[in-house]
Each structure stands twice: as structure tokens, then as C-alpha cells.
Coordinates of N, CA and C in Angstrom, one line a residue:
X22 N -9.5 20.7 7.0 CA -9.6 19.5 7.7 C -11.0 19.0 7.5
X23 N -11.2 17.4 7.5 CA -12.4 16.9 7.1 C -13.3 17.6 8.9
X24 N -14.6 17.7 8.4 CA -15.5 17.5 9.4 C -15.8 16.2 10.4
X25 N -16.1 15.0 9.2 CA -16.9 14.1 9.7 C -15.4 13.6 10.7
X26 N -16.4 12.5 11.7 CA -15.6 12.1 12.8 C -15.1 10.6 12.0
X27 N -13.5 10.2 12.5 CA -13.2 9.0 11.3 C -14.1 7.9 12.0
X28 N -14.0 7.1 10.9 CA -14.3 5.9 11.1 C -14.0 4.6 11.5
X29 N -14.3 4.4 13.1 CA -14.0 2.8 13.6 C -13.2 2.0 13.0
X30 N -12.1 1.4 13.5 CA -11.3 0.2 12.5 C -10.6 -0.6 13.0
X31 N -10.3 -2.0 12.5 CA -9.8 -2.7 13.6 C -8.2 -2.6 13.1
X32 N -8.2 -2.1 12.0 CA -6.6 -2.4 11.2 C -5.6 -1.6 11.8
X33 N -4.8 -2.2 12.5 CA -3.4 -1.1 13.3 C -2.6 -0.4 12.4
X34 N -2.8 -1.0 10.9 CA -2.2 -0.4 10.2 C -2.6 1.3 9.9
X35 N -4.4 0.8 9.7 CA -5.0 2.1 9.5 C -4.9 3.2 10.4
X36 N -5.0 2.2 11.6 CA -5.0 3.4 12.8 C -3.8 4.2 12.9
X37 N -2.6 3.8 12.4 CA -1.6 4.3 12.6 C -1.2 5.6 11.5
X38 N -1.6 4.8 10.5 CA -1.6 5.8 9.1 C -2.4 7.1 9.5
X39 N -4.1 6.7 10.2 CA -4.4 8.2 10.1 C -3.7 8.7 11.6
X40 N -3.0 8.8 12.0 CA -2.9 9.2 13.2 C -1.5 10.1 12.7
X41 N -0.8 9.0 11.9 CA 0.5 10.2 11.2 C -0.1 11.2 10.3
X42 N -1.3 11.0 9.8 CA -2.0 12.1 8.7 C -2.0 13.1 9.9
X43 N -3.0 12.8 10.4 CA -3.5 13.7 11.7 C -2.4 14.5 12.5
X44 N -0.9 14.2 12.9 CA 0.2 14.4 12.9 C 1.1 15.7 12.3
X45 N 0.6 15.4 10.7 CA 1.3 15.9 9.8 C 0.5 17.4 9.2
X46 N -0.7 17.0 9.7 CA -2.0 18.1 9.3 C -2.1 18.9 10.5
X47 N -1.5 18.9 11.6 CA -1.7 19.6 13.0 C 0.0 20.6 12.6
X48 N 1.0 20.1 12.4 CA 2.2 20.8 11.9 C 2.2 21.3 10.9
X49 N 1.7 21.1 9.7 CA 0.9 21.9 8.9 C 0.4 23.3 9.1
X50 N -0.5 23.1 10.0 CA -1.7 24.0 10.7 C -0.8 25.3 11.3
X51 N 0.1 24.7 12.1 CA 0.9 25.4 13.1 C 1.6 26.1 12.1
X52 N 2.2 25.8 10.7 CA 2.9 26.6 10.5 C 2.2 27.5 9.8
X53 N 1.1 27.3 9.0 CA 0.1 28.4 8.4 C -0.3 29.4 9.2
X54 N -1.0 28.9 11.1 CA -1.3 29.7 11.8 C -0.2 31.1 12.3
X55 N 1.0 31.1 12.2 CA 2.1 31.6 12.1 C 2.5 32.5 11.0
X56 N 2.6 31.7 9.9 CA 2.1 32.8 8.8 C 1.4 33.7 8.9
X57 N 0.2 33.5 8.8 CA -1.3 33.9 9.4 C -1.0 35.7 10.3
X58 N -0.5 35.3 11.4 CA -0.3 35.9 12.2 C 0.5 37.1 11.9
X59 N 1.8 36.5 10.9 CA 2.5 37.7 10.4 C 2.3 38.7 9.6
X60 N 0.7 38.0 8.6 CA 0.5 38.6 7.6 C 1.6 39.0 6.3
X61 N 1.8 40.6 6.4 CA 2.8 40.7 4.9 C 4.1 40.7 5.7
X62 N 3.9 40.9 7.1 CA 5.8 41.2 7.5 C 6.7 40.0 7.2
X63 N 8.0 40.3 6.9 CA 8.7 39.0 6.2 C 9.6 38.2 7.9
X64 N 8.9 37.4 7.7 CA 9.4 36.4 8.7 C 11.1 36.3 9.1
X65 N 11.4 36.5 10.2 CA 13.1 36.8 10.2 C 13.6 34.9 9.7
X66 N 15.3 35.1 9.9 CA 15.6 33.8 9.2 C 15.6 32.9 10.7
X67 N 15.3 33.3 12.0 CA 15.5 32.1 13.3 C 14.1 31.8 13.2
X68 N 13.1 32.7 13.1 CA 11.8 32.3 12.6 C 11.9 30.6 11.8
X69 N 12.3 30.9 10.7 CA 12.3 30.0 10.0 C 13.3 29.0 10.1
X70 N 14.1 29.0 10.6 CA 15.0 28.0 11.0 C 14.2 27.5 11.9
X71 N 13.5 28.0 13.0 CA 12.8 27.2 14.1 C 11.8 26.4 13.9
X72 N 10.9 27.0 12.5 CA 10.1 26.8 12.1 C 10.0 25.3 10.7
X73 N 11.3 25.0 10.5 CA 11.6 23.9 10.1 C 12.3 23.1 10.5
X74 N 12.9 23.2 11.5 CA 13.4 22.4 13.0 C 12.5 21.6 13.7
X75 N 11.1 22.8 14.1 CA 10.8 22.2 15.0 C 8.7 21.3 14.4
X76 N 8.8 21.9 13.3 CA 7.9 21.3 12.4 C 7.9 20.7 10.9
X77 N 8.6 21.7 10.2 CA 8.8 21.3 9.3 C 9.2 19.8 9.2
X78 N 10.8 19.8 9.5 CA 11.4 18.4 10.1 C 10.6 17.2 10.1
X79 N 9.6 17.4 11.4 CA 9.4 16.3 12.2 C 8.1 15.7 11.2
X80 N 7.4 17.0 9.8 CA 6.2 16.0 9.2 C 6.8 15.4 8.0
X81 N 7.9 16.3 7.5 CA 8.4 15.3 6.6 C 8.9 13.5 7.1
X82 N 9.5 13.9 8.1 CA 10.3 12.5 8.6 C 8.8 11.2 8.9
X83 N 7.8 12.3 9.5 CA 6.6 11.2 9.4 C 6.0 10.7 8.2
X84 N 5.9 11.4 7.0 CA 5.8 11.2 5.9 C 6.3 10.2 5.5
X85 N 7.3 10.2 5.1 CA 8.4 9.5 5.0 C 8.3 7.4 5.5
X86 N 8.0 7.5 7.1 CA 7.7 6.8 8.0 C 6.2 6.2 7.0
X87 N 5.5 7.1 7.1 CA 3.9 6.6 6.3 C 4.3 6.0 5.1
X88 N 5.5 6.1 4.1 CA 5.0 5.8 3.0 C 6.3 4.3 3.4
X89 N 6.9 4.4 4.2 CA 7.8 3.2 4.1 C 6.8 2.2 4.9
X90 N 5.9 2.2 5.8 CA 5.0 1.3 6.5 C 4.0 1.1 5.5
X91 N 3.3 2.0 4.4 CA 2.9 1.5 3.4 C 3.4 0.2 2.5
X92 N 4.7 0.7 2.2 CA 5.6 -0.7 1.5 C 5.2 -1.9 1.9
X93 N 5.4 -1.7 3.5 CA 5.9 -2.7 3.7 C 4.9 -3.3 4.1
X94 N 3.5 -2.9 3.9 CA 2.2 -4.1 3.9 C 2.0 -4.4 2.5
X95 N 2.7 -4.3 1.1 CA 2.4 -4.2 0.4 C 2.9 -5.5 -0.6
X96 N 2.3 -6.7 -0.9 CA 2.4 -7.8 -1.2 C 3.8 -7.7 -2.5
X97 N 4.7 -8.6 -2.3 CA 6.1 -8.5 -3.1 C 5.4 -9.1 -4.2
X98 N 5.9 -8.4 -5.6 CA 5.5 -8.8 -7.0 C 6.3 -10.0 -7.3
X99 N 5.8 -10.6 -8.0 CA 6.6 -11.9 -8.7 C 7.3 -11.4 -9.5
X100 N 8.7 -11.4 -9.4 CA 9.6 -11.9 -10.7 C 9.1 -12.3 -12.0
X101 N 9.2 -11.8 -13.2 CA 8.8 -12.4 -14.6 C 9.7 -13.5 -14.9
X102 N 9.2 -14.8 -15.0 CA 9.7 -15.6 -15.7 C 10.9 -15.5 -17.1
X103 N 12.3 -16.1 -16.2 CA 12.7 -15.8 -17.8 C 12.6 -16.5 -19.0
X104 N 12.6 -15.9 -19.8 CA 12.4 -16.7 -21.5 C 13.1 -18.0 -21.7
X105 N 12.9 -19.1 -22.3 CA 13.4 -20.2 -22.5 C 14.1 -19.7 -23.4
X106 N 15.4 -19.9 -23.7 CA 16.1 -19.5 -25.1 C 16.1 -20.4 -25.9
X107 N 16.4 -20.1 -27.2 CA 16.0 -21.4 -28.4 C 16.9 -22.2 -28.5
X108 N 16.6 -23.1 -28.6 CA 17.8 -24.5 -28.7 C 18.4 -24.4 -29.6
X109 N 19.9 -24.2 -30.1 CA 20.4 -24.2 -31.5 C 20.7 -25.4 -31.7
X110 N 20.8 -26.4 -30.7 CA 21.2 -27.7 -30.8 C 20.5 -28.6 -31.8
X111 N 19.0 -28.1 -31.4 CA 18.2 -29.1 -32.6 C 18.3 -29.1 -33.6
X112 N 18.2 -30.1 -34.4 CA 18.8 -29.8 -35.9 C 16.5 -29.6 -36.7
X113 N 16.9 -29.2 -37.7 CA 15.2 -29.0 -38.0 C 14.3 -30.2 -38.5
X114 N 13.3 -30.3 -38.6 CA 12.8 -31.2 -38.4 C 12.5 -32.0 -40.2
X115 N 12.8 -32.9 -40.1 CA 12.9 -34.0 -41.2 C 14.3 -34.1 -42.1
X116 N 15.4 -33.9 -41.8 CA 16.8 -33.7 -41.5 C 17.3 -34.9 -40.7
X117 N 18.0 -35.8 -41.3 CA 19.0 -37.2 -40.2 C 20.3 -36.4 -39.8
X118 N 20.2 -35.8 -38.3 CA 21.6 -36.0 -37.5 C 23.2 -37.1 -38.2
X119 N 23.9 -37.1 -38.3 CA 25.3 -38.0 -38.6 C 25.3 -38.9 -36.9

């Protein structure tokens, strides 16, 4: 985790974003610390079912949340113009029409 303290901002957007970082970095933490603790013993499977229930889960779903609130500040691209198609109608040039 960074050291320095963040940086002031007035944007809700930002504020929100690092707060789901900060979120997702704290469930993170919790599950390494856990590991951590077990060392080499092999984690039973309610361990792990709890362990992605009650963390796993909840950083993906925030993730997820961060990157759709991303979009959606995210200015809509223009449409490419479509091609004019060629007129077969014209007849070529220095040619008299009937």
C-alpha cells in the first residue's frame, strides 16, 4: 500500500473511485493476512468458501462497480460517417444522355 497520504479533490467521481480502491485493497489484505497466518497448512474448503463469500465476492462485485462508473463518465464516441456510395446513375462525363 502507497505511503503517501492521498490527495485533496473535489471530483466525486475520484473520491469514490479511490475509496472502492481502498475497499478492495483492505479485502485483499484480509485475505493474504489469513494466509499469512496458515502458513504451509492447507486451508480447509469452509475456510475457503467463507473466504470468498465474505471477501472475495464483495471486491470483485466492487471492481466491477469501478469499472462500470468509469464508462459511464466516459464521453460516447461518434459514429463513423457512412461512405457515400457511387452513383451508377451518372452517365461519364462528355457522353449525351438519350
Amino acid at each position: 500500500m502507497e505511503d503517501s497520504a492521498p490527495q485533496p479533490t473535489d471530483d466525486p467521481v475520484y473520491v469514490l473511485l479511490e475509496q472502492a480502491r481502498q475497499l478492495i485493497l483492505r479485502f485483499v489484505h484480509y485475505i493474504d493476512s489469513i494466509f499469512e497466518r496458515l502458513g504451509t497448512a492447507r486451508p480447509s474448503n469452509a475456510l475457503l468458501r467463507k473466504l470468498t463469500s465474505y471477501a472475495l465476492v464483495p471486491a470483485e462485485t466492487a471492481l466491477r462497480r469501478v469499472v462500470l462508473i468509469l464508462a459511464a463518465h466516459q464521453p460516447i464516441p461518434e459514429r463513423p460517417k457512412p461512405r457515400a456510395l457511387p452513383d451508377a446513375a451518372k452517365p461519364p462525363s462528355g457522353t449525351v444522355s438519350p
